[in-house]
Amino acid sequence: MGPLYTVPENIQKENTVEKKLAHLDKIKRTFFVYRVDAGSCNGCDIEIFAVISPLWDPERLGFKLVASPRHADILVCTGSVTRDMRYPLLRAYEAMPDPKIVAAVGACGCSGGIFHDAYGNWGGIDSHIPVDLYVPGCPPHPATILEGFALALGIIDQKLKKTVHDNDDGKVPFDGTSILNNSLFERDIYVESKSLMGYIHGRVLYKKYCGAMKTAKKPDDVSEVTELMKYLVAQEEDPRYAECLRVLHNNVYMQWLDRMMIMGDEGKNQYLIKGA
Amino acid sequence: MKILEFAKKEKMVTRDFPVVPYEVTEGFRGKPEYSYEKCLGCGACAVACPSNAVTVKKDEERGLSVWKIDYNRCIFCGRCDEVCPTEAISLSKQYVMCVLFDKEDLTVTGEMKLRKCDSCGRYYSTERLYNYVYNKLISAGWDRATIDEKAKHLKFCPDCRREQAINNYVNQMTKRG
């Protein structure tokens, strides 16, 4: 498939990077923005309206929303371009005075986002018209959008640069130390923590449990570890972590003692920690 | 007049944003930060990514596995964070990520050496993944003979491994008669 739209020559001539930068320098104090919704889910639009609220107040930077593209300096486009909204987008683009500065807001606007391979989607904004400012996010945070305008106007500098890592030595840091001299125990604890509390809190739980176990002098001594865990459960402020620490001790740790033939079924009950 | 009284009572709510950085809350889903040192190149993130922002491609000519994230496409769902075995990619609190003119500034690429299969000589996995799995095997508390037996299978690509398994089985069956 060839290009969907080629920018006419007279517009190309007026829209070189130098002219755009000169124009951005000129409109530093006040810039008029026209917004096009080229088929977005409205998430990005709501965030743009959140930016115009008093909490962020972009008017102190000179931001002004206008109702016609003929008055606009910056065209803010949201959404992956759908078939129906493509032509209005091109009309708004051609109606803008030169030099035209186009900002793509949101993951869909930048590259098609999660809809990049959907059938009704015609790619991001930049597959139709040239885009100058990319504001990624799904939807972008108001701070990100405001930062984008500040970046375009030269108030702040761009922080991200293209990064390529290519110094591979084939090695990866590996911590071979294990509590019970068997990394499968850590794996079981990790899996159980994740299934109990999800990946974010599960990792915290895993670190709490393993941190406490590392302080134990003899991790395979059941009475010492039980005392330690009882203390940890009692000290824990968040009842969810306390309950899950208890489950880890009663289920995983006790099972491992069974497996390592340290302790049989008899006398097991006195080492289980009871819930509150 | 009522509004004026109200405005007098309330202090100014506008943030001095570009000058003073905005403080995000706990659990904010910001830019996924990539740590090249920890990455294994296993590709779990690329499988999990719903919008294909993370891609892993095999570069046969240079013998490299090219890991790439495109923040243009990222929807900050955190699936890559969830599946990563070494926490090489995790959501940070970074919200500053606009770029001017060049879209490629929003990409991070990591290149990792590939490993050849000992039997057929095709690339099948990264060197890092092999080393990591081997270290894991050693720390799993088996005796030396078991480790060697298991580590033998690591050096072959999935196709060769399957072939060997079938051959072994056939040999055993023919020996038995």
Short mmCIF file of C-alpha atoms in Angstrom, two decimals:
data_model
loop_
_atom_site.label_atom_id
_atom_site.label_comp_id
_atom_site.label_asym_id
_atom_site.label_seq_id
_atom_site.Cartn_x
_atom_site.Cartn_y
_atom_site.Cartn_z
CA MET A 1 0.00 0.00 0.00
CA GLY A 2 1.38 3.40 -0.96
CA PRO A 3 1.12 6.54 1.14
CA LEU A 4 -2.45 7.36 2.07
CA TYR A 5 -1.95 11.08 1.64
CA THR A 6 0.92 13.07 0.24
CA VAL A 7 1.33 16.57 1.57
CA PRO A 8 0.98 19.09 -1.31
CA GLU A 9 4.20 20.75 -2.40
CA ASN A 10 3.27 24.27 -1.42
CA ILE A 11 2.50 23.10 2.13
CA GLN A 12 5.75 21.12 2.27
CA LYS A 13 7.71 24.20 1.25
CA GLU A 14 6.20 26.26 4.06
CA ASN A 15 6.64 23.55 6.70
CA THR A 16 10.36 22.93 6.97
CA VAL A 17 11.81 22.25 10.41
CA GLU A 18 13.58 25.63 10.48
CA LYS A 19 10.35 27.49 9.78
CA LYS A 20 8.52 25.46 12.40
CA LEU A 21 11.17 26.16 15.05
CA ALA A 22 11.14 29.85 14.18
CA HIS A 23 7.37 29.86 14.49
CA LEU A 24 7.48 28.05 17.84
CA ASP A 25 9.94 30.63 19.07
CA LYS A 26 7.56 33.38 17.92
CA ILE A 27 4.46 32.00 19.63
CA LYS A 28 6.16 31.46 22.99
CA ARG A 29 3.86 33.86 24.84
CA THR A 30 0.55 32.72 23.42
CA PHE A 31 -0.38 29.78 21.26
CA PHE A 32 -3.76 28.81 19.87
CA VAL A 33 -4.68 25.18 19.87
CA TYR A 34 -7.25 23.37 17.80
CA ARG A 35 -8.18 19.86 18.82
CA VAL A 36 -9.13 17.07 16.42
CA ASP A 37 -10.56 13.80 17.61
CA ALA A 38 -9.61 11.43 14.82
CA GLY A 39 -11.45 8.45 16.23
CA SER A 40 -10.18 8.12 19.77
CA CYS A 41 -11.95 6.43 22.69
CA ASN A 42 -12.29 9.88 24.40
CA GLY A 43 -9.78 8.97 27.11
CA CYS A 44 -7.17 11.35 25.73
CA ASP A 45 -9.78 14.06 25.18
CA ILE A 46 -10.88 13.86 28.78
CA GLU A 47 -7.25 14.21 29.86
CA ILE A 48 -6.85 17.25 27.60
CA PHE A 49 -9.87 18.80 29.30
CA ALA A 50 -8.32 17.91 32.65
CA VAL A 51 -5.28 19.91 31.58
CA ILE A 52 -7.44 22.98 30.91
CA SER A 53 -8.83 22.80 34.46
CA PRO A 54 -7.59 25.22 37.16
CA LEU A 55 -5.41 22.49 38.66
CA TRP A 56 -2.98 22.68 35.75
CA ASP A 57 -4.08 25.95 34.13
CA PRO A 58 -2.09 26.03 30.89
CA GLU A 59 -3.32 29.56 30.19
CA ARG A 60 -0.47 30.85 32.29
CA LEU A 61 1.77 29.44 29.52
CA GLY A 62 -0.41 31.07 26.86
CA PHE A 63 -2.56 28.08 25.94
CA LYS A 64 -5.83 28.96 24.26
CA LEU A 65 -8.31 26.54 22.75
CA VAL A 66 -9.91 27.85 19.56
CA ALA A 67 -12.95 26.69 17.62
CA SER A 68 -11.55 26.89 14.12
CA PRO A 69 -8.36 25.44 12.62
CA ARG A 70 -7.88 28.68 10.71
CA HIS A 71 -6.92 30.40 13.96
CA ALA A 72 -4.72 27.63 15.27
CA ASP A 73 -0.96 27.41 15.73
CA ILE A 74 -0.95 23.87 17.04
CA LEU A 75 -3.20 21.04 15.93
CA VAL A 76 -3.68 18.54 18.72
CA CYS A 77 -4.81 15.18 17.33
CA THR A 78 -5.99 12.26 19.38
CA GLY A 79 -6.92 8.77 18.41
CA SER A 80 -5.97 6.24 15.82
CA VAL A 81 -7.29 7.49 12.51
CA THR A 82 -10.51 5.77 11.53
CA ARG A 83 -11.81 5.73 8.00
CA ASP A 84 -14.54 8.24 8.71
CA MET A 85 -12.41 10.74 10.60
CA ARG A 86 -9.48 10.70 8.19
CA TYR A 87 -10.92 13.24 5.79
CA PRO A 88 -11.93 15.78 8.49
CA LEU A 89 -8.41 15.43 9.89
CA LEU A 90 -6.86 16.23 6.52
CA ARG A 91 -9.26 19.15 6.04
CA ALA A 92 -8.32 20.60 9.43
CA TYR A 93 -4.64 20.14 8.59
CA GLU A 94 -4.90 21.90 5.25
CA ALA A 95 -7.02 24.70 6.71
CA MET A 96 -4.37 25.61 9.27
CA PRO A 97 -2.13 28.57 8.52
CA ASP A 98 1.51 27.73 7.74
CA PRO A 99 3.73 26.66 9.40
CA LYS A 100 1.56 23.92 10.80
CA ILE A 101 2.58 22.30 14.07
CA VAL A 102 0.92 18.98 14.80
CA ALA A 103 0.89 17.20 18.14
CA ALA A 104 -0.18 13.55 18.46
CA VAL A 105 -1.60 12.81 21.90
CA GLY A 106 -1.95 9.29 23.25
CA ALA A 107 -0.64 5.91 22.23
CA CYS A 108 -3.20 5.68 19.40
CA GLY A 109 -2.23 9.04 18.00
CA CYS A 110 1.49 8.31 18.17
CA SER A 111 1.51 4.94 16.47
CA GLY A 112 -1.93 3.33 16.43
CA GLY A 113 -1.60 2.06 19.99
CA ILE A 114 -3.42 -1.08 20.94
CA PHE A 115 -5.51 -0.78 17.76
CA HIS A 116 -2.47 -0.74 15.48
CA ASP A 117 -3.47 -3.95 13.70
CA ALA A 118 -7.25 -3.59 13.91
CA TYR A 119 -9.20 -3.70 10.67
CA GLY A 120 -10.95 -0.32 10.91
CA ASN A 121 -7.80 1.49 11.85
CA TRP A 122 -5.65 3.43 9.42
CA GLY A 123 -2.56 3.81 11.57
CA GLY A 124 -1.46 6.64 13.81
CA ILE A 125 -1.67 10.34 12.99
CA ASP A 126 1.83 10.26 11.55
CA SER A 127 0.89 7.80 8.82
CA HIS A 128 -1.36 10.52 7.38
CA ILE A 129 0.11 13.92 8.21
CA PRO A 130 3.58 14.88 9.50
CA VAL A 131 3.66 15.01 13.31
CA ASP A 132 6.05 17.19 15.30
CA LEU A 133 5.24 16.49 18.93
CA TYR A 134 4.61 13.03 20.33
CA VAL A 135 2.85 12.71 23.68
CA PRO A 136 2.68 8.98 24.56
CA GLY A 137 0.43 7.48 27.20
CA CYS A 138 -2.83 5.62 27.32
CA PRO A 139 -4.21 8.14 28.18
CA PRO A 140 -1.33 10.53 28.87
CA HIS A 141 -1.25 12.07 32.34
CA PRO A 142 -2.16 15.79 32.38
CA ALA A 143 1.41 16.45 33.48
CA THR A 144 2.69 14.66 30.40
CA ILE A 145 0.45 16.68 28.07
CA LEU A 146 1.45 19.96 29.70
CA GLU A 147 5.07 18.90 29.56
CA GLY A 148 4.61 18.31 25.83
CA PHE A 149 3.44 21.88 25.28
CA ALA A 150 6.25 23.20 27.44
CA LEU A 151 8.71 21.13 25.41
CA ALA A 152 7.33 22.45 22.11
CA LEU A 153 7.63 26.04 23.32
CA GLY A 154 11.19 25.53 24.52
CA ILE A 155 10.47 26.01 28.22
CA ILE A 156 12.00 22.64 29.12
CA ASP A 157 14.38 20.32 27.30
CA GLN A 158 13.68 16.89 25.94
CA LYS A 159 14.79 14.20 28.38
CA LEU A 160 14.47 11.03 26.34
CA LYS A 161 16.96 9.97 23.71
CA LYS A 162 17.08 6.90 21.53
CA THR A 163 18.90 4.24 23.54
CA VAL A 164 20.67 1.20 22.12
CA HIS A 165 22.40 -1.28 24.43
CA ASP A 166 24.82 -3.51 22.53
CA ASN A 167 27.59 -4.52 24.91
CA ASP A 168 26.44 -8.03 25.70
CA ASP A 169 28.84 -10.43 27.41
CA GLY A 170 26.30 -13.23 27.69
CA LYS A 171 26.22 -13.08 31.48
CA VAL A 172 23.44 -12.08 33.77
CA PRO A 173 23.72 -11.30 37.50
CA PHE A 174 22.73 -14.39 39.44
CA ASP A 175 22.32 -14.79 43.16
CA GLY A 176 22.94 -18.45 43.88
CA THR A 177 22.41 -18.26 47.63
CA SER A 178 19.34 -20.04 48.87
CA ILE A 179 17.69 -20.25 52.25
CA LEU A 180 17.24 -24.03 52.32
CA ASN A 181 20.15 -24.67 49.89
CA ASN A 182 17.62 -25.22 47.15
CA SER A 183 16.43 -22.46 44.87
CA LEU A 184 13.22 -24.36 44.21
CA PHE A 185 12.08 -23.35 47.69
CA GLU A 186 12.41 -19.69 46.73
CA ARG A 187 10.57 -20.43 43.53
CA ASP A 188 7.67 -22.01 45.41
CA ILE A 189 7.51 -19.08 47.80
CA TYR A 190 7.58 -16.65 44.86
CA VAL A 191 4.83 -18.46 42.98
CA GLU A 192 2.65 -18.74 46.05
CA SER A 193 3.15 -15.06 46.96
CA LYS A 194 2.25 -13.98 43.46
CA SER A 195 -0.87 -16.13 43.40
CA LEU A 196 -1.88 -14.82 46.83
CA MET A 197 -1.35 -11.10 46.36
CA GLY A 198 -0.71 -10.41 42.68
CA TYR A 199 2.57 -9.36 41.15
CA ILE A 200 3.08 -5.98 42.81
CA HIS A 201 2.25 -6.85 46.41
CA GLY A 202 3.37 -10.45 45.88
CA ARG A 203 6.92 -9.26 45.31
CA VAL A 204 6.78 -7.19 48.47
CA LEU A 205 5.50 -10.22 50.36
CA TYR A 206 8.25 -12.40 48.91
CA LYS A 207 10.91 -9.90 49.95
CA LYS A 208 9.43 -9.66 53.45
CA TYR A 209 9.35 -13.41 53.91
CA CYS A 210 12.81 -14.08 52.50
CA GLY A 211 14.30 -11.12 54.38
CA ALA A 212 13.02 -12.54 57.63
CA MET A 213 14.15 -16.08 56.79
CA LYS A 214 17.68 -14.88 56.05
CA THR A 215 17.96 -13.57 59.63
CA ALA A 216 17.21 -17.05 61.01
CA LYS A 217 20.31 -18.89 62.21
CA LYS A 218 19.03 -22.31 61.21
CA PRO A 219 16.35 -22.01 58.53
CA ASP A 220 15.56 -25.73 58.73
CA ASP A 221 14.95 -25.61 62.47
CA VAL A 222 11.17 -25.59 62.63
CA SER A 223 10.74 -24.23 66.16
CA GLU A 224 13.02 -21.26 65.57
CA VAL A 225 11.42 -20.36 62.25
CA THR A 226 7.93 -20.69 63.76
CA GLU A 227 8.85 -18.28 66.54
CA LEU A 228 10.32 -15.90 63.99
CA MET A 229 7.22 -16.02 61.78
CA LYS A 230 4.89 -15.58 64.76
CA TYR A 231 6.84 -12.46 65.68
CA LEU A 232 6.74 -11.22 62.08
CA VAL A 233 2.99 -11.81 61.76
CA ALA A 234 2.35 -10.00 65.04
CA GLN A 235 4.53 -7.07 64.00
CA GLU A 236 2.96 -6.70 60.56
CA GLU A 237 0.69 -3.64 60.40
CA ASP A 238 -1.13 -4.59 57.22
CA PRO A 239 -3.47 -7.54 57.99
CA ARG A 240 -3.31 -8.74 54.39
CA TYR A 241 0.44 -9.26 54.55
CA ALA A 242 0.11 -10.87 57.99
CA GLU A 243 -2.42 -13.39 56.72
CA CYS A 244 -0.36 -14.19 53.62
CA LEU A 245 2.85 -14.61 55.63
CA ARG A 246 0.94 -17.08 57.78
CA VAL A 247 -0.24 -18.99 54.70
CA LEU A 248 3.29 -19.10 53.29
CA HIS A 249 4.59 -20.58 56.54
CA ASN A 250 1.78 -23.09 57.01
CA ASN A 251 1.58 -24.30 53.44
CA VAL A 252 4.85 -23.86 51.62
CA TYR A 253 7.43 -24.02 54.39
CA MET A 254 5.82 -26.99 56.14
CA GLN A 255 5.48 -28.82 52.84
CA TRP A 256 9.15 -28.29 52.19
CA LEU A 257 10.11 -29.69 55.59
CA ASP A 258 8.04 -32.74 54.71
CA ARG A 259 9.78 -33.06 51.39
CA MET A 260 13.23 -32.72 52.92
CA MET A 261 12.35 -35.46 55.44
CA ILE A 262 13.07 -33.13 58.34
CA MET A 263 9.70 -33.54 59.90
CA GLY A 264 6.87 -36.00 59.47
CA ASP A 265 3.17 -35.51 59.95
CA GLU A 266 3.22 -36.14 63.70
CA GLY A 267 3.74 -33.06 65.84
CA LYS A 268 3.21 -30.81 62.83
CA ASN A 269 0.15 -29.12 64.25
CA GLN A 270 1.99 -27.35 67.06
CA TYR A 271 4.09 -25.44 64.51
CA LEU A 272 1.20 -24.11 62.44
CA ILE A 273 0.45 -20.45 62.99
CA LYS A 274 -3.23 -19.86 63.60
CA GLY A 275 -5.05 -16.96 62.02
CA ALA A 276 -6.46 -14.05 63.98
CA MET B 1 -19.89 37.43 45.27
CA LYS B 2 -20.30 33.99 46.73
CA ILE B 3 -17.64 32.71 44.36
CA LEU B 4 -15.25 35.44 45.46
CA GLU B 5 -15.74 34.51 49.10
CA PHE B 6 -15.16 30.89 48.24
CA ALA B 7 -12.06 31.76 46.26
CA LYS B 8 -10.73 33.79 49.19
CA LYS B 9 -11.17 30.85 51.52
CA GLU B 10 -9.47 28.37 49.23
CA LYS B 11 -5.81 28.79 48.46
CA MET B 12 -4.46 28.69 44.94
CA VAL B 13 -4.81 25.19 43.55
CA THR B 14 -2.81 25.61 40.34
CA ARG B 15 0.43 23.67 40.29
CA ASP B 16 3.61 25.35 39.15
CA PHE B 17 4.08 22.35 36.96
CA PRO B 18 6.90 22.72 34.48
CA VAL B 19 8.95 24.53 37.12
CA VAL B 20 8.12 22.33 40.10
CA PRO B 21 7.93 18.60 39.25
CA TYR B 22 4.62 16.91 39.90
CA GLU B 23 4.67 14.30 42.63
CA VAL B 24 2.82 11.16 41.64
CA THR B 25 1.02 8.87 44.03
CA GLU B 26 2.00 5.40 45.17
CA GLY B 27 1.28 2.79 42.51
CA PHE B 28 1.45 5.23 39.60
CA ARG B 29 1.84 3.45 36.29
CA GLY B 30 4.53 5.38 34.51
CA LYS B 31 7.10 4.62 31.88
CA PRO B 32 8.31 0.99 31.92
CA GLU B 33 11.99 1.20 32.82
CA TYR B 34 14.27 -1.32 31.13
CA SER B 35 17.35 -2.68 32.82
CA TYR B 36 19.62 -4.17 30.18
CA GLU B 37 21.91 -5.82 32.74
CA LYS B 38 19.12 -7.96 34.17
CA CYS B 39 17.41 -8.90 30.91
CA LEU B 40 17.59 -12.53 29.81
CA GLY B 41 16.08 -12.07 26.38
CA CYS B 42 13.52 -14.77 27.06
CA GLY B 43 10.78 -12.81 25.28
CA ALA B 44 8.06 -13.35 27.88
CA CYS B 45 7.30 -9.62 27.82
CA ALA B 46 6.91 -9.64 24.05
CA VAL B 47 4.39 -12.47 24.30
CA ALA B 48 2.48 -10.76 27.09
CA CYS B 49 2.40 -7.26 25.58
CA PRO B 50 -1.16 -6.67 24.32
CA SER B 51 -0.23 -3.80 22.02
CA ASN B 52 3.07 -5.26 20.71
CA ALA B 53 5.05 -2.37 22.14
CA VAL B 54 7.72 -4.87 23.20
CA THR B 55 9.15 -6.90 20.36
CA VAL B 56 11.94 -9.47 20.27
CA LYS B 57 13.42 -10.20 16.87
CA LYS B 58 16.10 -12.62 15.78
CA ASP B 59 18.90 -11.10 13.73
CA GLU B 60 20.40 -14.22 12.15
CA GLU B 61 23.14 -12.40 10.22
CA ARG B 62 24.69 -10.75 13.24
CA GLY B 63 23.74 -13.54 15.62
CA LEU B 64 21.80 -11.21 17.89
CA SER B 65 18.44 -11.16 19.53
CA VAL B 66 17.10 -7.62 19.36
CA TRP B 67 14.81 -6.58 22.18
CA LYS B 68 12.93 -3.34 21.57
CA ILE B 69 10.30 -1.31 23.35
CA ASP B 70 8.40 1.46 21.62
CA TYR B 71 6.82 3.80 24.16
CA ASN B 72 4.64 5.24 21.40
CA ARG B 73 2.59 2.10 21.51
CA CYS B 74 2.79 1.25 25.20
CA ILE B 75 -0.48 1.36 27.12
CA PHE B 76 1.09 1.02 30.59
CA CYS B 77 -0.82 -2.10 31.55
CA GLY B 78 2.15 -3.66 33.37
CA ARG B 79 1.87 -7.11 31.82
CA CYS B 80 5.58 -7.08 30.99
CA ASP B 81 6.32 -6.22 34.61
CA GLU B 82 4.13 -9.10 35.74
CA VAL B 83 5.75 -11.80 33.62
CA CYS B 84 9.40 -10.72 33.78
CA PRO B 85 11.33 -13.38 35.74
CA THR B 86 14.22 -11.08 36.70
CA GLU B 87 12.36 -7.76 37.09
CA ALA B 88 14.35 -6.37 34.18
CA ILE B 89 11.36 -4.30 33.09
CA SER B 90 9.18 -2.59 35.64
CA LEU B 91 6.80 0.34 35.68
CA SER B 92 8.44 3.43 37.13
CA LYS B 93 6.93 6.70 38.28
CA GLN B 94 8.33 8.57 35.32
CA TYR B 95 5.73 10.62 33.41
CA VAL B 96 8.12 12.91 31.53
CA MET B 97 8.36 11.40 28.06
CA CYS B 98 7.37 13.77 25.29
CA VAL B 99 9.59 14.06 22.24
CA LEU B 100 9.83 16.61 19.48
CA PHE B 101 10.14 15.66 15.79
CA ASP B 102 11.79 12.24 16.09
CA LYS B 103 9.67 9.29 17.09
CA GLU B 104 12.69 7.01 17.48
CA ASP B 105 13.70 8.88 20.62
CA LEU B 106 10.91 6.98 22.36
CA THR B 107 12.48 3.58 21.79
CA VAL B 108 14.92 1.51 23.81
CA THR B 109 16.81 -1.33 22.17
CA GLY B 110 18.86 -4.09 23.76
CA GLU B 111 20.94 -6.49 21.71
CA MET B 112 21.86 -9.90 23.11
CA LYS B 113 24.10 -12.61 21.74
CA LEU B 114 22.39 -15.72 20.46
CA ARG B 115 23.53 -19.26 21.14
CA LYS B 116 23.87 -21.97 18.52
CA CYS B 117 22.43 -25.42 18.91
CA ASP B 118 25.22 -27.98 19.46
CA SER B 119 23.63 -30.43 17.06
CA CYS B 120 22.20 -28.51 14.10
CA GLY B 121 24.02 -25.19 14.49
CA ARG B 122 20.96 -22.98 14.34
CA TYR B 123 20.36 -20.10 16.70
CA TYR B 124 17.79 -21.03 19.31
CA SER B 125 18.23 -19.01 22.50
CA THR B 126 20.24 -16.17 24.00
CA GLU B 127 23.54 -16.83 25.73
CA ARG B 128 22.17 -15.12 28.82
CA LEU B 129 19.13 -17.35 29.06
CA TYR B 130 21.31 -20.46 28.78
CA ASN B 131 23.64 -19.25 31.55
CA TYR B 132 20.72 -18.29 33.76
CA VAL B 133 18.98 -21.64 33.41
CA TYR B 134 22.27 -23.47 33.99
CA ASN B 135 22.90 -21.50 37.19
CA LYS B 136 19.36 -22.21 38.32
CA LEU B 137 19.93 -25.93 37.75
CA ILE B 138 23.09 -25.89 39.83
CA SER B 139 21.37 -24.09 42.71
CA ALA B 140 18.42 -26.49 42.71
CA GLY B 141 20.06 -28.93 45.11
CA TRP B 142 20.64 -31.96 42.90
CA ASP B 143 23.80 -34.05 42.82
CA ARG B 144 26.42 -33.53 40.12
CA ALA B 145 25.39 -36.45 37.89
CA THR B 146 21.75 -35.31 37.73
CA ILE B 147 22.81 -31.76 36.92
CA ASP B 148 25.04 -32.94 34.07
CA GLU B 149 22.28 -35.16 32.75
CA LYS B 150 19.79 -32.31 32.78
CA ALA B 151 22.23 -29.68 31.51
CA LYS B 152 22.95 -31.82 28.47
CA HIS B 153 19.48 -31.06 27.12
CA LEU B 154 20.00 -27.31 27.45
CA LYS B 155 22.54 -27.25 24.66
CA PHE B 156 20.12 -28.29 21.94
CA CYS B 157 17.33 -26.46 20.18
CA PRO B 158 13.75 -27.68 20.79
CA ASP B 159 13.64 -29.54 17.44
CA CYS B 160 16.85 -31.47 18.11
CA ARG B 161 15.75 -32.19 21.66
CA ARG B 162 12.53 -33.71 20.38
CA GLU B 163 14.42 -35.80 17.85
CA GLN B 164 16.81 -37.07 20.50
CA ALA B 165 13.97 -37.98 22.81
CA ILE B 166 12.31 -40.02 20.06
CA ASN B 167 15.60 -41.73 19.17
CA ASN B 168 16.27 -42.62 22.79
CA TYR B 169 12.81 -44.07 23.15
CA VAL B 170 13.13 -46.11 19.94
CA ASN B 171 16.54 -47.42 21.05
CA GLN B 172 15.16 -48.50 24.39
CA MET B 173 12.23 -50.26 22.75
CA THR B 174 14.43 -52.10 20.22
CA LYS B 175 16.83 -53.20 22.99
CA ARG B 176 13.94 -54.67 24.87
CA GLY B 177 12.94 -56.51 21.72
#
